[in-house]
Coordinates of C-alpha atoms in Angstrom, one line a residue:
X1 CA 15.9 12.7 7.7
X2 CA 18.8 11.0 5.6
X3 CA 16.5 8.7 3.1
X4 CA 12.9 8.5 2.7
X5 CA 10.7 6.0 4.9
X6 CA 9.8 3.7 2.1
X7 CA 13.6 3.5 0.7
X8 CA 15.0 2.1 3.6
X9 CA 17.3 -0.7 2.4
X10 CA 19.1 -3.5 4.5
X11 CA 21.4 -5.1 2.0
X12 CA 19.3 -6.1 -1.5
X13 CA 16.4 -6.1 0.2
X14 CA 13.5 -3.5 -0.2
X15 CA 10.9 -3.9 2.6
X16 CA 8.1 -2.2 0.8
X17 CA 8.4 -0.8 -2.7
X18 CA 6.9 -3.8 -4.3
X19 CA 4.9 -3.6 -7.6
X20 CA 5.1 -0.5 -10.2
X21 CA 2.5 1.5 -12.1
X22 CA 3.0 3.2 -15.4
X23 CA 3.6 7.2 -14.1
X24 CA 6.7 5.5 -11.4
X25 CA 7.6 3.5 -14.7
X26 CA 8.2 6.6 -16.6
X27 CA 10.0 8.3 -13.5
X28 CA 12.3 5.3 -13.2
X29 CA 13.4 5.4 -17.0
X30 CA 14.4 9.0 -16.6
X31 CA 16.6 8.0 -13.9
X32 CA 18.0 4.6 -16.2
X33 CA 16.8 2.5 -12.9
X34 CA 16.4 -0.9 -14.1
X35 CA 13.2 -3.2 -13.0
X36 CA 12.3 -6.5 -13.3
X37 CA 9.3 -8.9 -13.7
X38 CA 7.6 -9.5 -10.0
X39 CA 3.9 -11.0 -8.8
X40 CA 1.4 -10.4 -6.7
X41 CA 0.1 -13.7 -5.9
X42 CA -1.4 -13.8 -3.0
X43 CA -1.2 -16.8 0.2
X44 CA -3.9 -17.7 3.0
X45 CA -3.5 -19.9 6.1
X46 CA -6.0 -19.9 8.8
X47 CA -4.3 -21.4 12.2
X48 CA -7.9 -21.8 13.0
X49 CA -9.2 -24.1 10.6
X50 CA -6.0 -25.2 8.7
X51 CA -7.1 -24.0 5.5
X52 CA -4.2 -23.3 3.4
X53 CA -3.8 -22.1 -0.2
X54 CA -1.5 -19.6 -2.6
X55 CA -3.2 -18.4 -6.0
X56 CA -0.3 -18.4 -7.9
X57 CA -0.6 -21.9 -9.5
X58 CA -2.6 -25.0 -9.5
X59 CA 0.4 -26.5 -7.0
X60 CA -0.4 -24.1 -4.4
X61 CA -4.2 -23.5 -4.9
X62 CA -4.3 -27.1 -4.4
X63 CA -1.4 -27.4 -1.5
X64 CA -3.6 -29.5 0.3
X65 CA -4.7 -32.1 -1.8
X66 CA -7.5 -33.0 -0.2
X67 CA -9.1 -29.9 -1.3
X68 CA -9.4 -31.3 -5.0
X69 CA -12.3 -33.9 -3.6
X70 CA -13.6 -31.1 -1.1
X71 CA -17.3 -29.3 -2.0
X72 CA -16.9 -26.7 0.0
X73 CA -13.6 -25.8 -1.3
X74 CA -15.0 -26.4 -5.2
X75 CA -17.7 -24.3 -4.2
X76 CA -15.0 -21.4 -2.8
X77 CA -13.1 -21.6 -6.0
X78 CA -16.5 -21.3 -8.0
X79 CA -18.0 -18.4 -5.7
X80 CA -14.9 -16.5 -6.6
X81 CA -15.2 -16.3 -10.0
X82 CA -18.7 -15.3 -9.7
X83 CA -17.6 -12.3 -7.7
X84 CA -15.6 -11.3 -10.1
X85 CA -17.5 -11.7 -13.0
X86 CA -20.4 -9.4 -11.2
X87 CA -18.6 -7.2 -9.9
X88 CA -17.1 -6.3 -13.4
X89 CA -20.8 -6.6 -14.7
X90 CA -21.5 -4.2 -12.1
X91 CA -19.4 -1.4 -12.5
X92 CA -19.5 -1.7 -16.4
X93 CA -23.1 -1.2 -15.7
X94 CA -22.6 1.5 -12.6
X95 CA -25.0 -0.1 -10.7
X96 CA -22.9 0.1 -7.2
X97 CA -24.9 2.4 -5.0
X98 CA -23.1 4.2 -2.0
X99 CA -22.3 1.1 0.3
X100 CA -19.9 -0.5 2.1
X101 CA -17.6 -3.7 0.8
X102 CA -19.4 -5.6 3.7
X103 CA -23.3 -4.4 2.2
X104 CA -22.4 -5.0 -1.4
X105 CA -21.0 -8.6 -0.6
X106 CA -24.1 -9.1 1.9
X107 CA -26.8 -7.6 -1.1
X108 CA -24.9 -10.3 -3.7
X109 CA -25.4 -13.0 -1.2
X110 CA -21.6 -13.8 -0.8
X111 CA -20.8 -16.9 1.9
X112 CA -19.0 -16.0 5.0
X113 CA -16.2 -18.7 3.9
X114 CA -15.2 -16.9 1.1
X115 CA -15.9 -13.3 2.2
X116 CA -13.2 -14.3 5.4
X117 CA -10.8 -16.7 3.5
X118 CA -10.5 -15.0 0.4
X119 CA -11.8 -11.3 0.0
X120 CA -11.1 -9.6 3.2
X121 CA -7.8 -10.8 3.9
X122 CA -6.5 -10.0 0.4
X123 CA -7.7 -6.5 0.9
X124 CA -6.2 -6.3 4.4
X125 CA -3.0 -7.7 2.9
X126 CA -3.1 -4.7 0.4
X127 CA -4.2 -2.0 2.1
X128 CA -2.2 -3.0 5.2
X129 CA -5.5 -2.7 7.3
X130 CA -7.3 -4.7 9.7
X131 CA -9.9 -7.0 8.1
X132 CA -13.0 -5.1 10.2
X133 CA -11.3 -1.9 8.3
X134 CA -11.6 -3.1 4.7
X135 CA -15.1 -4.6 5.2
X136 CA -15.8 -0.9 5.4
X137 CA -13.9 0.2 2.4
X138 CA -16.4 1.8 -0.4
X139 CA -17.7 -1.1 -2.4
X140 CA -17.4 1.4 -5.4
X141 CA -13.5 2.7 -5.0
X142 CA -12.6 -0.9 -3.5
X143 CA -13.8 -2.6 -6.7
X144 CA -12.8 0.0 -9.2
X145 CA -9.0 -0.5 -7.6
X146 CA -9.4 -4.4 -8.2
X147 CA -10.8 -3.8 -11.7
X148 CA -8.3 -1.4 -12.8
X149 CA -5.1 -3.6 -11.6
X150 CA -6.5 -6.6 -12.9
X151 CA -7.4 -8.4 -10.1
X152 CA -11.1 -9.1 -11.1
X153 CA -9.5 -11.0 -13.7
X154 CA -8.1 -14.4 -14.2
X155 CA -6.1 -14.1 -17.4
X156 CA -4.1 -11.8 -19.4
X157 CA -3.2 -10.0 -16.4
X158 CA -0.9 -7.2 -16.1
X159 CA 2.7 -7.8 -15.5
X160 CA 3.9 -6.6 -12.0
X161 CA 7.4 -5.0 -12.1
X162 CA 10.0 -4.3 -8.8
X163 CA 12.7 -2.3 -8.9
X164 CA 16.2 -3.9 -9.5
X165 CA 18.2 -3.4 -6.2
X166 CA 15.7 -1.9 -4.0
X167 CA 13.9 1.3 -3.7
X168 CA 17.4 3.3 -2.3
X169 CA 18.7 2.6 -5.9
X170 CA 16.1 5.0 -7.5
X171 CA 16.7 7.7 -4.6
X172 CA 20.5 7.2 -5.1
X173 CA 19.9 8.0 -8.8
X174 CA 17.3 10.9 -8.6
X175 CA 20.5 12.3 -6.1
X176 CA 22.9 11.9 -8.6
X177 CA 20.7 14.1 -11.1
X178 CA 19.3 16.6 -8.5
X179 CA 21.1 19.6 -9.0
X180 CA 19.5 21.9 -6.3
X181 CA 20.3 21.9 -2.4
X182 CA 19.1 19.1 -0.2
X183 CA 19.4 19.6 3.8
X184 CA 19.2 16.1 5.5
X185 CA 17.9 15.7 9.2
X186 CA 16.5 19.1 9.5
X187 CA 13.0 18.6 10.8
X188 CA 10.4 21.1 10.2
X189 CA 7.9 21.2 13.1
X190 CA 5.4 24.2 11.8
X191 CA 4.8 25.9 9.4
X192 CA 3.4 29.5 8.9
X193 CA 2.1 31.8 5.8
X194 CA 2.5 35.2 6.7
X195 CA 1.6 37.9 3.9
X196 CA 3.3 36.6 0.5
X197 CA 5.6 34.2 1.7
X198 CA 5.9 31.0 4.4
X199 CA 7.9 30.5 7.2
X200 CA 9.0 27.4 8.2
X201 CA 10.0 26.4 12.2
X202 CA 12.6 24.2 12.6
X203 CA 12.9 21.6 15.7
X204 CA 15.9 23.4 16.9
X205 CA 13.7 26.4 16.9
X206 CA 15.1 28.4 14.4
X207 CA 12.9 30.3 11.3
X208 CA 13.7 30.2 7.7
X209 CA 11.4 32.6 5.1
X210 CA 10.4 31.0 1.7
X211 CA 8.4 31.8 -1.2
X212 CA 6.5 28.4 -1.4
X213 CA 6.4 25.2 0.3
X214 CA 5.4 21.9 -1.2
X215 CA 3.9 19.7 1.7
X216 CA 5.2 16.1 0.4
X217 CA 3.6 14.2 3.5
X218 CA 0.7 12.2 4.9
X219 CA -2.5 14.0 4.9
X220 CA -3.0 14.2 8.9
X221 CA 0.9 15.3 9.5
X222 CA 0.3 18.1 6.8
X223 CA -2.4 19.4 8.7
X224 CA -0.6 19.2 12.0
X225 CA 2.0 21.0 10.4
X226 CA 0.2 24.2 9.6
X227 CA -0.3 26.8 11.9
X228 CA -2.8 28.9 10.3
X229 CA -4.8 26.0 8.2
X230 CA -7.8 27.6 6.2
X231 CA -11.1 26.1 6.5
X232 CA -10.8 24.4 3.5
X233 CA -7.7 22.8 4.3
X234 CA -9.2 21.3 7.9
X235 CA -12.3 20.3 5.5
X236 CA -10.1 18.4 3.3
X237 CA -7.2 16.5 5.4
X238 CA -8.9 15.8 8.8
X239 CA -10.6 13.2 7.5
X240 CA -7.8 11.2 6.6
X241 CA -6.9 8.6 9.2
X242 CA -3.8 6.2 9.5
X243 CA -3.0 2.6 10.1
X244 CA 0.4 2.3 12.3
X245 CA 1.9 -1.1 11.1
X246 CA 5.1 -2.4 12.7
X247 CA 7.2 -4.1 10.1
X248 CA 10.1 -6.4 10.3
X249 CA 12.5 -7.7 8.2
X250 CA 13.8 -11.1 8.5
X251 CA 15.0 -14.5 7.8
X252 CA 12.7 -16.6 9.4
X253 CA 10.7 -18.4 6.7
X254 CA 8.6 -20.1 9.4
X255 CA 6.4 -17.2 9.4
X256 CA 5.1 -18.2 5.5
X257 CA 2.7 -21.0 5.1
X258 CA 3.3 -24.2 7.3
X259 CA 3.3 -25.7 3.5
X260 CA 6.2 -24.7 1.0
X261 CA 3.8 -25.0 -2.1
X262 CA 1.5 -22.6 -0.7
X263 CA 4.1 -19.7 -0.2
X264 CA 3.6 -16.5 -2.3
X265 CA 4.5 -13.0 -2.4
X266 CA 2.0 -11.9 -0.4
X267 CA 1.2 -14.2 2.5
X268 CA -2.0 -13.6 5.0
X269 CA -2.3 -15.4 8.6
X270 CA -5.2 -15.7 10.5
X271 CA -3.9 -16.4 13.9
X272 CA -5.5 -18.9 16.3
X273 CA -6.8 -16.0 18.4
X274 CA -7.4 -13.6 15.6
X275 CA -9.0 -10.1 16.0
X276 CA -10.6 -8.5 12.9
X277 CA -10.0 -5.6 14.8
X278 CA -6.3 -5.9 15.4
X279 CA -3.8 -4.9 12.3
X280 CA -3.4 -6.8 9.6
X281 CA -0.6 -9.7 10.0
X282 CA 0.9 -10.4 6.7
X283 CA 4.1 -11.9 5.2
X284 CA 5.8 -10.9 2.0
X285 CA 7.8 -13.2 0.4
X286 CA 10.8 -10.7 -0.6
X287 CA 12.8 -13.9 -2.7
X288 CA 9.7 -13.9 -4.7
X289 CA 8.9 -10.0 -5.0
X290 CA 12.7 -9.0 -5.4
X291 CA 13.9 -12.2 -7.3
X292 CA 16.5 -12.5 -4.6
X293 CA 18.7 -15.7 -5.5
X294 CA 20.0 -15.9 -2.1
X295 CA 21.2 -18.7 0.9
X296 CA 18.5 -16.9 3.0
X297 CA 15.1 -16.3 2.8
X298 CA 14.3 -12.8 3.2
X299 CA 10.9 -11.9 4.4
X300 CA 8.8 -8.4 5.6
X301 CA 6.5 -9.2 8.4
X302 CA 3.8 -6.9 9.8
X303 CA 2.8 -6.3 13.2
X304 CA 4.1 -9.4 14.4
X305 CA 5.9 -7.6 17.8
X306 CA 7.5 -11.3 19.0
X307 CA 8.3 -14.9 18.0
X308 CA 10.8 -14.5 15.4
X309 CA 14.0 -17.0 15.3
X310 CA 16.9 -16.3 17.5
X311 CA 19.0 -14.0 15.3
X312 CA 16.5 -14.0 12.4
X313 CA 15.6 -10.2 12.2
X314 CA 17.6 -8.1 10.7
X315 CA 15.5 -4.4 11.0
X316 CA 12.6 -3.1 12.0
X317 CA 10.5 0.1 11.0
X318 CA 7.1 1.6 11.5
X319 CA 5.3 2.8 8.8
X320 CA 1.6 4.3 8.3
X321 CA -1.0 3.8 6.0
X322 CA -4.3 5.7 4.5
X323 CA -7.7 4.3 6.1
X324 CA -10.2 4.4 3.2
X325 CA -13.7 5.7 3.8
X326 CA -16.9 7.9 2.5
X327 CA -15.2 10.8 4.4
X328 CA -11.7 10.7 3.1
X329 CA -12.4 9.5 -0.3
X330 CA -15.4 12.5 -1.0
X331 CA -12.1 14.6 -0.4
X332 CA -10.0 13.5 -3.2
X333 CA -11.8 15.6 -6.1
X334 CA -11.1 18.7 -3.9
X335 CA -7.5 18.0 -2.9
X336 CA -5.6 19.6 -6.3
X337 CA -7.7 22.7 -5.5
X338 CA -5.8 23.4 -2.4
X339 CA -2.6 23.3 -4.2
X340 CA -1.4 27.2 -5.0
X341 CA -3.2 28.6 -2.4
X342 CA -1.4 31.0 0.4
X343 CA 2.0 29.6 -1.6
X344 CA 1.1 26.0 -0.2
X345 CA 0.9 22.5 -2.5
X346 CA 0.1 19.6 -1.3
X347 CA 0.8 16.2 -2.9
X348 CA 1.1 12.6 -1.4
X349 CA -0.2 9.0 -1.9
X350 CA -3.6 9.9 -0.4
X351 CA -4.2 11.9 -3.7
X352 CA -5.4 8.1 -5.3
X353 CA -5.0 4.6 -3.5
X354 CA -2.3 4.9 -1.3
X355 CA 0.8 3.7 -3.0
X356 CA 3.6 4.8 -4.8
X357 CA 1.7 5.6 -8.5
X358 CA -0.6 7.6 -6.4
X359 CA 1.7 9.3 -4.8
X360 CA 3.9 10.0 -8.0
X361 CA 0.9 11.4 -10.1
X362 CA 0.3 14.0 -7.1
X363 CA 3.9 15.2 -7.6
X364 CA 3.6 15.3 -11.2
X365 CA 0.7 17.6 -11.0
X366 CA 2.6 19.8 -8.5
X367 CA 5.6 20.0 -10.8
X368 CA 3.3 21.0 -13.8
X369 CA 2.4 23.9 -11.9
X370 CA 6.0 25.2 -11.3
X371 CA 6.6 24.4 -15.4
X372 CA 8.2 21.2 -14.7
X373 CA 7.6 17.7 -16.8
X374 CA 8.2 14.5 -16.0

């Protein structure tokens, strides 16, 4: 369509491009797109128990001053430290069997208080998934991601960055330097691969012939587009399922934790009528993430349909995020093998952990096949 979904921008605010990894950073440098330091702090509020905290600093951690003297809360913090240390050791010793995150936590005898008030909410916020689904995340992959992104460490954490001016700034920069032909609002509904070429069917019914095709979509979308998928394409793409998340850009700061000193970059709320099977309820503080110095406080909230202050809603979107299971993760080592078969190439964030860096890495691999280097 007119612009990529994750590049939808209203004013200065970028809804979902939150942090940047090295390969994506290199891409931005090639485009001369500036970045700035950001943070990946996590905040939590439970409307059932009243517990509130944020991991950005001591003031946020003890935003409820009574927790300074709470044995339960102190044990909670010590248990988080034990989890981080144990997870690093298990990863170093290759001591994680083929079990889910929930099974791993049960085997290591972590308390439900720590699991339900820290680990699963953080996982649900990162992958935009229900907490019940987060518990079924394969433990090895989950802990590896946490370790690689500094989430198992309390010192020397990596410096996160974000795009100055929002994600559409790099889209515009790319378009300025792109010398090929770009066709907008040209929806493709079917990909056929007769003989040595590729036939694309558009939504208005007409067909066009091409030599090759790069399918840069979600895995489930790629499979639906293929008119004649091979057995291998079905085997490797079919296991991927996606979680729909309704996303609202707004200026209603009441969706953030009740205590101002508990506001963090990512804010998980457990509602009074919480259901672990329902989509996650998270509010991103865009002023923190994007370093905005504005009169209004911009937020992005997932999966809240109503209850916003009148006049505060700026825009609404729907996004799809990949769900990680043993079946879907098992395909990743073989996914690159689909590329080049029947004049087709595939790329997307599902080649990795579901983030921009993973999508860029898979796209760079496709580019290599065409003799293009980043």
